[in-house]
Backbone as JSON Lines, residues from 0, in Angstrom:
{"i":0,"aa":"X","n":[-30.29,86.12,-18.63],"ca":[-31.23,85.75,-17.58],"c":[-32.64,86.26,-17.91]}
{"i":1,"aa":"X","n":[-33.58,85.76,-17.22],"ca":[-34.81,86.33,-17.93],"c":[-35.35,87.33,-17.74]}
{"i":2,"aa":"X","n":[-34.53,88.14,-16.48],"ca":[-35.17,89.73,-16.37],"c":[-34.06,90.37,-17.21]}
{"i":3,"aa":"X","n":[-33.54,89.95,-18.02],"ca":[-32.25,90.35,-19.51],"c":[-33.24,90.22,-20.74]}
{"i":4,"aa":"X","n":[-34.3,89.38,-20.73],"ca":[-35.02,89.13,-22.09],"c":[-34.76,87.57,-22.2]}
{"i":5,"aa":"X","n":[-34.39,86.89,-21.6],"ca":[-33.79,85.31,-21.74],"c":[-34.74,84.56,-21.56]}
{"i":6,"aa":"X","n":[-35.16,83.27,-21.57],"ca":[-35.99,82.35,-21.39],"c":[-37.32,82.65,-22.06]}
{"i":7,"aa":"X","n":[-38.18,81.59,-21.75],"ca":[-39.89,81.99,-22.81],"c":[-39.61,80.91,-23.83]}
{"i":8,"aa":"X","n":[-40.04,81.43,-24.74],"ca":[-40.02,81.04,-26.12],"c":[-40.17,81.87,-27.29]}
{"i":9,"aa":"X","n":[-39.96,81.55,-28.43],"ca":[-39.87,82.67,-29.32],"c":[-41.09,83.04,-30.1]}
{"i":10,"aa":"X","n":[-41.14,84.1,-30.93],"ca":[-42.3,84.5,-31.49],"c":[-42.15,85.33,-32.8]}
{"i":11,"aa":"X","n":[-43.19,85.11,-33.2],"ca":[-43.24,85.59,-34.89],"c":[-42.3,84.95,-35.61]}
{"i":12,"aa":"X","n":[-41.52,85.42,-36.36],"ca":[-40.82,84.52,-37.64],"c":[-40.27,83.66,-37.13]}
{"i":13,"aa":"X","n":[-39.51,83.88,-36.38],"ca":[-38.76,82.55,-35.69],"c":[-39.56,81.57,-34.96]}
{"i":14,"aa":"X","n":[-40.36,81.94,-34.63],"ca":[-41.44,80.33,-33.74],"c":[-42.29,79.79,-34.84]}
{"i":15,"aa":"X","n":[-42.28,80.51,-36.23],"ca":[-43.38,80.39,-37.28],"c":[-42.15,79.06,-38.05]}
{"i":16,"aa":"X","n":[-40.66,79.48,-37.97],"ca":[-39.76,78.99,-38.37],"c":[-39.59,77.31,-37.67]}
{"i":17,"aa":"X","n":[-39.2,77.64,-36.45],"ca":[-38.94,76.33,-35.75],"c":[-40.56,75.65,-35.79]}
{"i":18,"aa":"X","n":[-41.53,76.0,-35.64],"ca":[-42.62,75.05,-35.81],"c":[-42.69,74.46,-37.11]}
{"i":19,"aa":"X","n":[-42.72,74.84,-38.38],"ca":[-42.59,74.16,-39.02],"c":[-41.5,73.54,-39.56]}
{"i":20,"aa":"X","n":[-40.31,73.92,-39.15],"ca":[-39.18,72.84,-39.48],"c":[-38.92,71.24,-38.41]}
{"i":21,"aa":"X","n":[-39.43,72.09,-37.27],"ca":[-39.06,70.8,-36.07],"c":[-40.97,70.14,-35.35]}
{"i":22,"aa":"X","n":[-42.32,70.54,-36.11],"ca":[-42.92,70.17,-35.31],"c":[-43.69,71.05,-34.19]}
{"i":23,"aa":"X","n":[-42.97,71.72,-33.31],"ca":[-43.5,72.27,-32.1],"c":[-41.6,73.21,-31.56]}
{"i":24,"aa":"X","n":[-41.98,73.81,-30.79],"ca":[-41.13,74.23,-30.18],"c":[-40.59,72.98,-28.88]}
{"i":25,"aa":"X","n":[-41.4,72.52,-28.5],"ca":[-40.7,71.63,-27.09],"c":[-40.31,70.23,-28.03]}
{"i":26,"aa":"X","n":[-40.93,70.28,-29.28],"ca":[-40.12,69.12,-30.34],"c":[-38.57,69.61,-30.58]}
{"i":27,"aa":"X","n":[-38.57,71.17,-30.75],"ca":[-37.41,71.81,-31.47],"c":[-36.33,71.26,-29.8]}
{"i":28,"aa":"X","n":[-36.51,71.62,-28.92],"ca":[-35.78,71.8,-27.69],"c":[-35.11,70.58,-27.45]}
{"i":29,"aa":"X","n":[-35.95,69.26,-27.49],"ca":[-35.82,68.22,-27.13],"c":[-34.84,67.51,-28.26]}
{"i":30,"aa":"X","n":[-34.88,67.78,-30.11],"ca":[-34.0,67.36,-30.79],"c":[-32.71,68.45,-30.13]}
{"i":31,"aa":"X","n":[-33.01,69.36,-29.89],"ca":[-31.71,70.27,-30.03],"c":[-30.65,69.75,-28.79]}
{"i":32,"aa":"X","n":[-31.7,69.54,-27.11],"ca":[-31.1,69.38,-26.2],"c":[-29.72,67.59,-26.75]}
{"i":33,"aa":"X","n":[-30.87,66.78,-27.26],"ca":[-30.59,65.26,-27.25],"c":[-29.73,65.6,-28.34]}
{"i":34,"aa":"X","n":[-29.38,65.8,-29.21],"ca":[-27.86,66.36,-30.18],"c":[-26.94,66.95,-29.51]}
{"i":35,"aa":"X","n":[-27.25,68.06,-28.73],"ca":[-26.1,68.56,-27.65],"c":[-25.8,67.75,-26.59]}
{"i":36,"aa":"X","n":[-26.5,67.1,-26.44],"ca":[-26.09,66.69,-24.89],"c":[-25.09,64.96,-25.5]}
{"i":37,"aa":"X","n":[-25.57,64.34,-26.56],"ca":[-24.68,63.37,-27.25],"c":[-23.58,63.68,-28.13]}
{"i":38,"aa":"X","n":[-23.38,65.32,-28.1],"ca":[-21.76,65.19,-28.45],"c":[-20.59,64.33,-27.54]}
{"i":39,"aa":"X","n":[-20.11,63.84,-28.03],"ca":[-18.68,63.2,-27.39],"c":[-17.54,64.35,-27.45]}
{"i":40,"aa":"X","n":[-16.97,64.43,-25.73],"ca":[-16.08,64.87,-25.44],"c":[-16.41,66.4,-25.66]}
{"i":41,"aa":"X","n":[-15.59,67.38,-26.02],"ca":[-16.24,68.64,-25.99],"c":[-16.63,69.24,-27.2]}
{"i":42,"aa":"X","n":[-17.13,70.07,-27.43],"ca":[-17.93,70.85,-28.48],"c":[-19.14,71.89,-28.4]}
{"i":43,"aa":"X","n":[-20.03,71.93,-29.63],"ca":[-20.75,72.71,-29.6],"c":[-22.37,72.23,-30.63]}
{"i":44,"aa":"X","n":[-23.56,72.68,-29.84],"ca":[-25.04,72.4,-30.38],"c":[-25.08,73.92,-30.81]}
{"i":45,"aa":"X","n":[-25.44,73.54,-31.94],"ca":[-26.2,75.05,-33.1],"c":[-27.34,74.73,-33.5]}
{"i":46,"aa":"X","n":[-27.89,75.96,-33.46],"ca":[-29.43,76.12,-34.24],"c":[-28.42,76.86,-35.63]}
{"i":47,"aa":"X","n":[-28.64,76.66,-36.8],"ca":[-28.15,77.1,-37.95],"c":[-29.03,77.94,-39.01]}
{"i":48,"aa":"X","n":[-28.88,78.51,-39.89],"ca":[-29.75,78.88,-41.0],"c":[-29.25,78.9,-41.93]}
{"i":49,"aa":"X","n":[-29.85,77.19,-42.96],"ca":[-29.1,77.52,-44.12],"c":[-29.86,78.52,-45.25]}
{"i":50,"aa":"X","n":[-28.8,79.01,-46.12],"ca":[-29.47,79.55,-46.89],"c":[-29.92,79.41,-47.97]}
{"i":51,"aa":"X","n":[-28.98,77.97,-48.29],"ca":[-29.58,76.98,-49.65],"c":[-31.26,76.95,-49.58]}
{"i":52,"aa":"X","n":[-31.88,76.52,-48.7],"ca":[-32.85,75.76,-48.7],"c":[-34.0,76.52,-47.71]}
{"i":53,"aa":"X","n":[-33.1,77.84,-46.74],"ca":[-34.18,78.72,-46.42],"c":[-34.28,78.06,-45.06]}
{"i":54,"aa":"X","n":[-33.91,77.08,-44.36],"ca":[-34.5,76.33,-43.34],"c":[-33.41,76.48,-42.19]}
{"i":55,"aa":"X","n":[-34.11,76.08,-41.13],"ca":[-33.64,76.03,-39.21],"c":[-32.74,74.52,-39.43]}
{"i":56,"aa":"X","n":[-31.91,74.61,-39.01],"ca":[-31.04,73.11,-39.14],"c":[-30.21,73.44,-37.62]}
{"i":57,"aa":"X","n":[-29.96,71.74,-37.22],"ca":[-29.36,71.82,-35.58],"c":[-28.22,70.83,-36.26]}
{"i":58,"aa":"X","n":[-27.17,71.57,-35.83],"ca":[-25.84,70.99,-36.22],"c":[-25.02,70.64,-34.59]}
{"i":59,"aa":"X","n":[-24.32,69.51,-34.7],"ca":[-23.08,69.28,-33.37],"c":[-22.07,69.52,-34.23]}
{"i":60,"aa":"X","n":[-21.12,70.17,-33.57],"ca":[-19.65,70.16,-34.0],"c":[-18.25,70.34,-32.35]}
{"i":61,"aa":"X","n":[-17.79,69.11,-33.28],"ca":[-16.96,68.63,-32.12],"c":[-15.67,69.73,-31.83]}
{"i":62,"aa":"X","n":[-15.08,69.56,-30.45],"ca":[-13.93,70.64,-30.46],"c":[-14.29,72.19,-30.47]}
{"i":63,"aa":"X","n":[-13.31,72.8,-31.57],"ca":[-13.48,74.23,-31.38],"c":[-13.75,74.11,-32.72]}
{"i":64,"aa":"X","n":[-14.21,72.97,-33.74],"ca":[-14.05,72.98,-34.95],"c":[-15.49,74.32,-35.51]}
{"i":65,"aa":"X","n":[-15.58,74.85,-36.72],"ca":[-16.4,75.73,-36.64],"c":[-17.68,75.31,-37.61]}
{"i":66,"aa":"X","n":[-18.53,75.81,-37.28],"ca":[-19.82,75.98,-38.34],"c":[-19.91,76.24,-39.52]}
{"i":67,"aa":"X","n":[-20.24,75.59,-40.23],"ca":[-19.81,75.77,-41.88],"c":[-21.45,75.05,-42.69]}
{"i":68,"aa":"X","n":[-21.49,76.15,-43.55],"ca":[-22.58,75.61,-44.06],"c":[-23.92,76.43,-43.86]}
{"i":69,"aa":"X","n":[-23.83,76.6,-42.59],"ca":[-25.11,77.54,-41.71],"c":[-24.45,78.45,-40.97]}
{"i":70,"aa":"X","n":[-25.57,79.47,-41.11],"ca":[-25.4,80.53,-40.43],"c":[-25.94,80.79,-39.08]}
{"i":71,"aa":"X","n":[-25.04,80.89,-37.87],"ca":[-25.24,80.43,-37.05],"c":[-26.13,81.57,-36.23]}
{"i":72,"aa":"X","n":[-27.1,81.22,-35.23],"ca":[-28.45,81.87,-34.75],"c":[-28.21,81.47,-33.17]}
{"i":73,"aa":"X","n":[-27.78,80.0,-32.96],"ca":[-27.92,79.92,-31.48],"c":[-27.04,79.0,-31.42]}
{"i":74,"aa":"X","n":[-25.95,79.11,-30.41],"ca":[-24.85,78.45,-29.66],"c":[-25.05,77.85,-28.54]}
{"i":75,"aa":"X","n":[-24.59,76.84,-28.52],"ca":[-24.63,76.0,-26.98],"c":[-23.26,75.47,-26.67]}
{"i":76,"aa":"X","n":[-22.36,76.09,-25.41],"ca":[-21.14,75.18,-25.45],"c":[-21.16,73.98,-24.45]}
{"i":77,"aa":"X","n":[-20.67,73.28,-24.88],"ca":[-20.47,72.19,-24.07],"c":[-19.64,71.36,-23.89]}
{"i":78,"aa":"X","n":[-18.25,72.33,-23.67],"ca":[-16.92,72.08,-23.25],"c":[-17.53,72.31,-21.64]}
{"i":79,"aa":"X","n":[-16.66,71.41,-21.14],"ca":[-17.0,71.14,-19.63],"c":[-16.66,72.73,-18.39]}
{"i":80,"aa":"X","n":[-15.63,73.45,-19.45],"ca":[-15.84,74.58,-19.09],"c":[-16.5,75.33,-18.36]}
{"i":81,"aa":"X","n":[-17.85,75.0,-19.38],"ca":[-19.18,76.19,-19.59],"c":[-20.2,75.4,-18.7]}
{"i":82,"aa":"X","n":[-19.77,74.24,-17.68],"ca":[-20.96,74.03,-17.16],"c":[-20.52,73.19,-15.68]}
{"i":83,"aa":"X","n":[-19.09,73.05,-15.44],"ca":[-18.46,71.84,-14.72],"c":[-18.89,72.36,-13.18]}
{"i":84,"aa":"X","n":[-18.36,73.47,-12.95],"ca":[-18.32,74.2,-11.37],"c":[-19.89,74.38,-11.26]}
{"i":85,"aa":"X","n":[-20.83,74.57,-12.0],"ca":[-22.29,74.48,-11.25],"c":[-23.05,73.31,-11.62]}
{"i":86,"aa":"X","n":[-22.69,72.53,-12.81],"ca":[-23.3,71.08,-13.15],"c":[-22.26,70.36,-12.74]}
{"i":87,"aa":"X","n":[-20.68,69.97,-12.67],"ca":[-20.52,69.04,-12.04],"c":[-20.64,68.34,-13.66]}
{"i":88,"aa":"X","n":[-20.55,67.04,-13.47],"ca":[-20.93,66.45,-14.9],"c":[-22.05,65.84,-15.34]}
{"i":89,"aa":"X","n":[-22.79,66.42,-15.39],"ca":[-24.25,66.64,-15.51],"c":[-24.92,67.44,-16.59]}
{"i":90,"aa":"X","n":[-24.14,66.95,-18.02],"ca":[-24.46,67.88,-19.1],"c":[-26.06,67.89,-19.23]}
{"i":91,"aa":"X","n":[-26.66,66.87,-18.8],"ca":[-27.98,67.24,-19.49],"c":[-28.57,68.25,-19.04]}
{"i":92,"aa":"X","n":[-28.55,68.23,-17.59],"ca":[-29.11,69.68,-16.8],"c":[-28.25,70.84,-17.04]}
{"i":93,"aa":"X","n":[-27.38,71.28,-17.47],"ca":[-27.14,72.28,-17.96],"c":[-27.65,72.29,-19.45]}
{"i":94,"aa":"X","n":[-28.04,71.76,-20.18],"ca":[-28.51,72.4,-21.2],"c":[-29.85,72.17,-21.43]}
{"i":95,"aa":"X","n":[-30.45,71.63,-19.92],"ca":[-32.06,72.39,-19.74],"c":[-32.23,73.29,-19.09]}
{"i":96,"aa":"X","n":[-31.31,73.42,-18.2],"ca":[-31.11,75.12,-18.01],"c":[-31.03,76.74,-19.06]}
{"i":97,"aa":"X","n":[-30.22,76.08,-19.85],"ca":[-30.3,76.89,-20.89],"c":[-31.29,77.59,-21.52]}
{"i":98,"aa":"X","n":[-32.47,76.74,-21.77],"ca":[-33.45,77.42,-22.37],"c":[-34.29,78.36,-21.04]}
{"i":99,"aa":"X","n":[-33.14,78.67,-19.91],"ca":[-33.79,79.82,-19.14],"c":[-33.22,81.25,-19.64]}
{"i":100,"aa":"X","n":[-32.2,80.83,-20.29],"ca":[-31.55,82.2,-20.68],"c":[-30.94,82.66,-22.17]}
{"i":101,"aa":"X","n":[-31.91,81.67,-22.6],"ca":[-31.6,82.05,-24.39],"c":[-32.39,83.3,-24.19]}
{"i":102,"aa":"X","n":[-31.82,84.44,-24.75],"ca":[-32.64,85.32,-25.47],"c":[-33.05,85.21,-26.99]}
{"i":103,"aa":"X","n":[-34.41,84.97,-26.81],"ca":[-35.1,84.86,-28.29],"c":[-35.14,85.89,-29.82]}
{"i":104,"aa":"X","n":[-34.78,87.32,-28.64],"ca":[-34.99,88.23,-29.68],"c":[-33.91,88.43,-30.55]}
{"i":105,"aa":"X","n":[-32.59,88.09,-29.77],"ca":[-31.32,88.26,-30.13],"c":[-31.18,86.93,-31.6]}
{"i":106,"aa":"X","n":[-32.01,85.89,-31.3],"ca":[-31.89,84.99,-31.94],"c":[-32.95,85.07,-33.06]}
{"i":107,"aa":"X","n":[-34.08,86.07,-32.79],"ca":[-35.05,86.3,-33.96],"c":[-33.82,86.88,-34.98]}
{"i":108,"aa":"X","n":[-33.46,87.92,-33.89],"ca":[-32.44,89.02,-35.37],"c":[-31.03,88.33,-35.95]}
{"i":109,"aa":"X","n":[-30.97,87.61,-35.78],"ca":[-29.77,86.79,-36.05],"c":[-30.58,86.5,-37.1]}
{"i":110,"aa":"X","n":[-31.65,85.63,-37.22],"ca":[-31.87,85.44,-38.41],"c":[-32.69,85.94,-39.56]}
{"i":111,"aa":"X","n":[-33.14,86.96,-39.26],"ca":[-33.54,88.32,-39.87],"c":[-32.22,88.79,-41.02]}
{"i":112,"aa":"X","n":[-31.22,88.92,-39.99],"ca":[-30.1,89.17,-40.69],"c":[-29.5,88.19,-41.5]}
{"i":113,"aa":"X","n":[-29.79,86.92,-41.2],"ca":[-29.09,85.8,-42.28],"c":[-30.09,85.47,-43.24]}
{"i":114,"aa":"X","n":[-30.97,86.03,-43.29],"ca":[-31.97,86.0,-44.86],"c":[-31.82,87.06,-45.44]}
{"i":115,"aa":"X","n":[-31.26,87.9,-45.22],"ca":[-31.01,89.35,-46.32],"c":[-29.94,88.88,-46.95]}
């Protein structure tokens, strides 16, 4: 939540990161939301870091199947689970909600740590 550190946007390496891989940050949000929100049936939207190539990559993966390839920085579930009793079925608004309670910093050091 955002008196936890959640919501905003991010800063220094990581906003230096997503701006130039996606454009802008509300560019980054909007590919990330419109990939998550067009998974079929249940699954999961990642922000990734590969390390081949050094770069922010947004992966869907269906099911409980897992992340491969990238190292994962930011999770979104969207098994009906994680959003049914307060969205109802209404995936898109739950995962514009979301960006009230990403914590950024948690997600700077995530990938701090996947470049060493």
């Amino acid at each position: 939540p955002p008196n936890a550190g959640g919501g905003g946007e991010p800063s220094g390496e990581l906003a230096t990161a997503i701006n130039t891989q996606f454009g802008s940050f509300e560019k980054f949000k909007a590919k990330f939301a419109a990939d998550t929100v067009a998974v079929q049936g249940s699954g999961w939207g990642w922000l990734g870091y590969n390390k081949e190539s050094g770069s922010l990559q947004i992966q869907t993966m269906p099911n409980q199947d897992p992340l491969t390839g990238l190292v994962p920085l930011l999770g979104i579930d969207v098994w009906e689970h994680a959003y049914y009793l307060q969205y109802k079925n209404v995936r898109p608004d739950y995962v514009k909600a979301i960006w009230n309670v990403v914590n950024w910093n948690n997600v700077a050091d995530r990938l701090k740590a996947a470049k060493q």
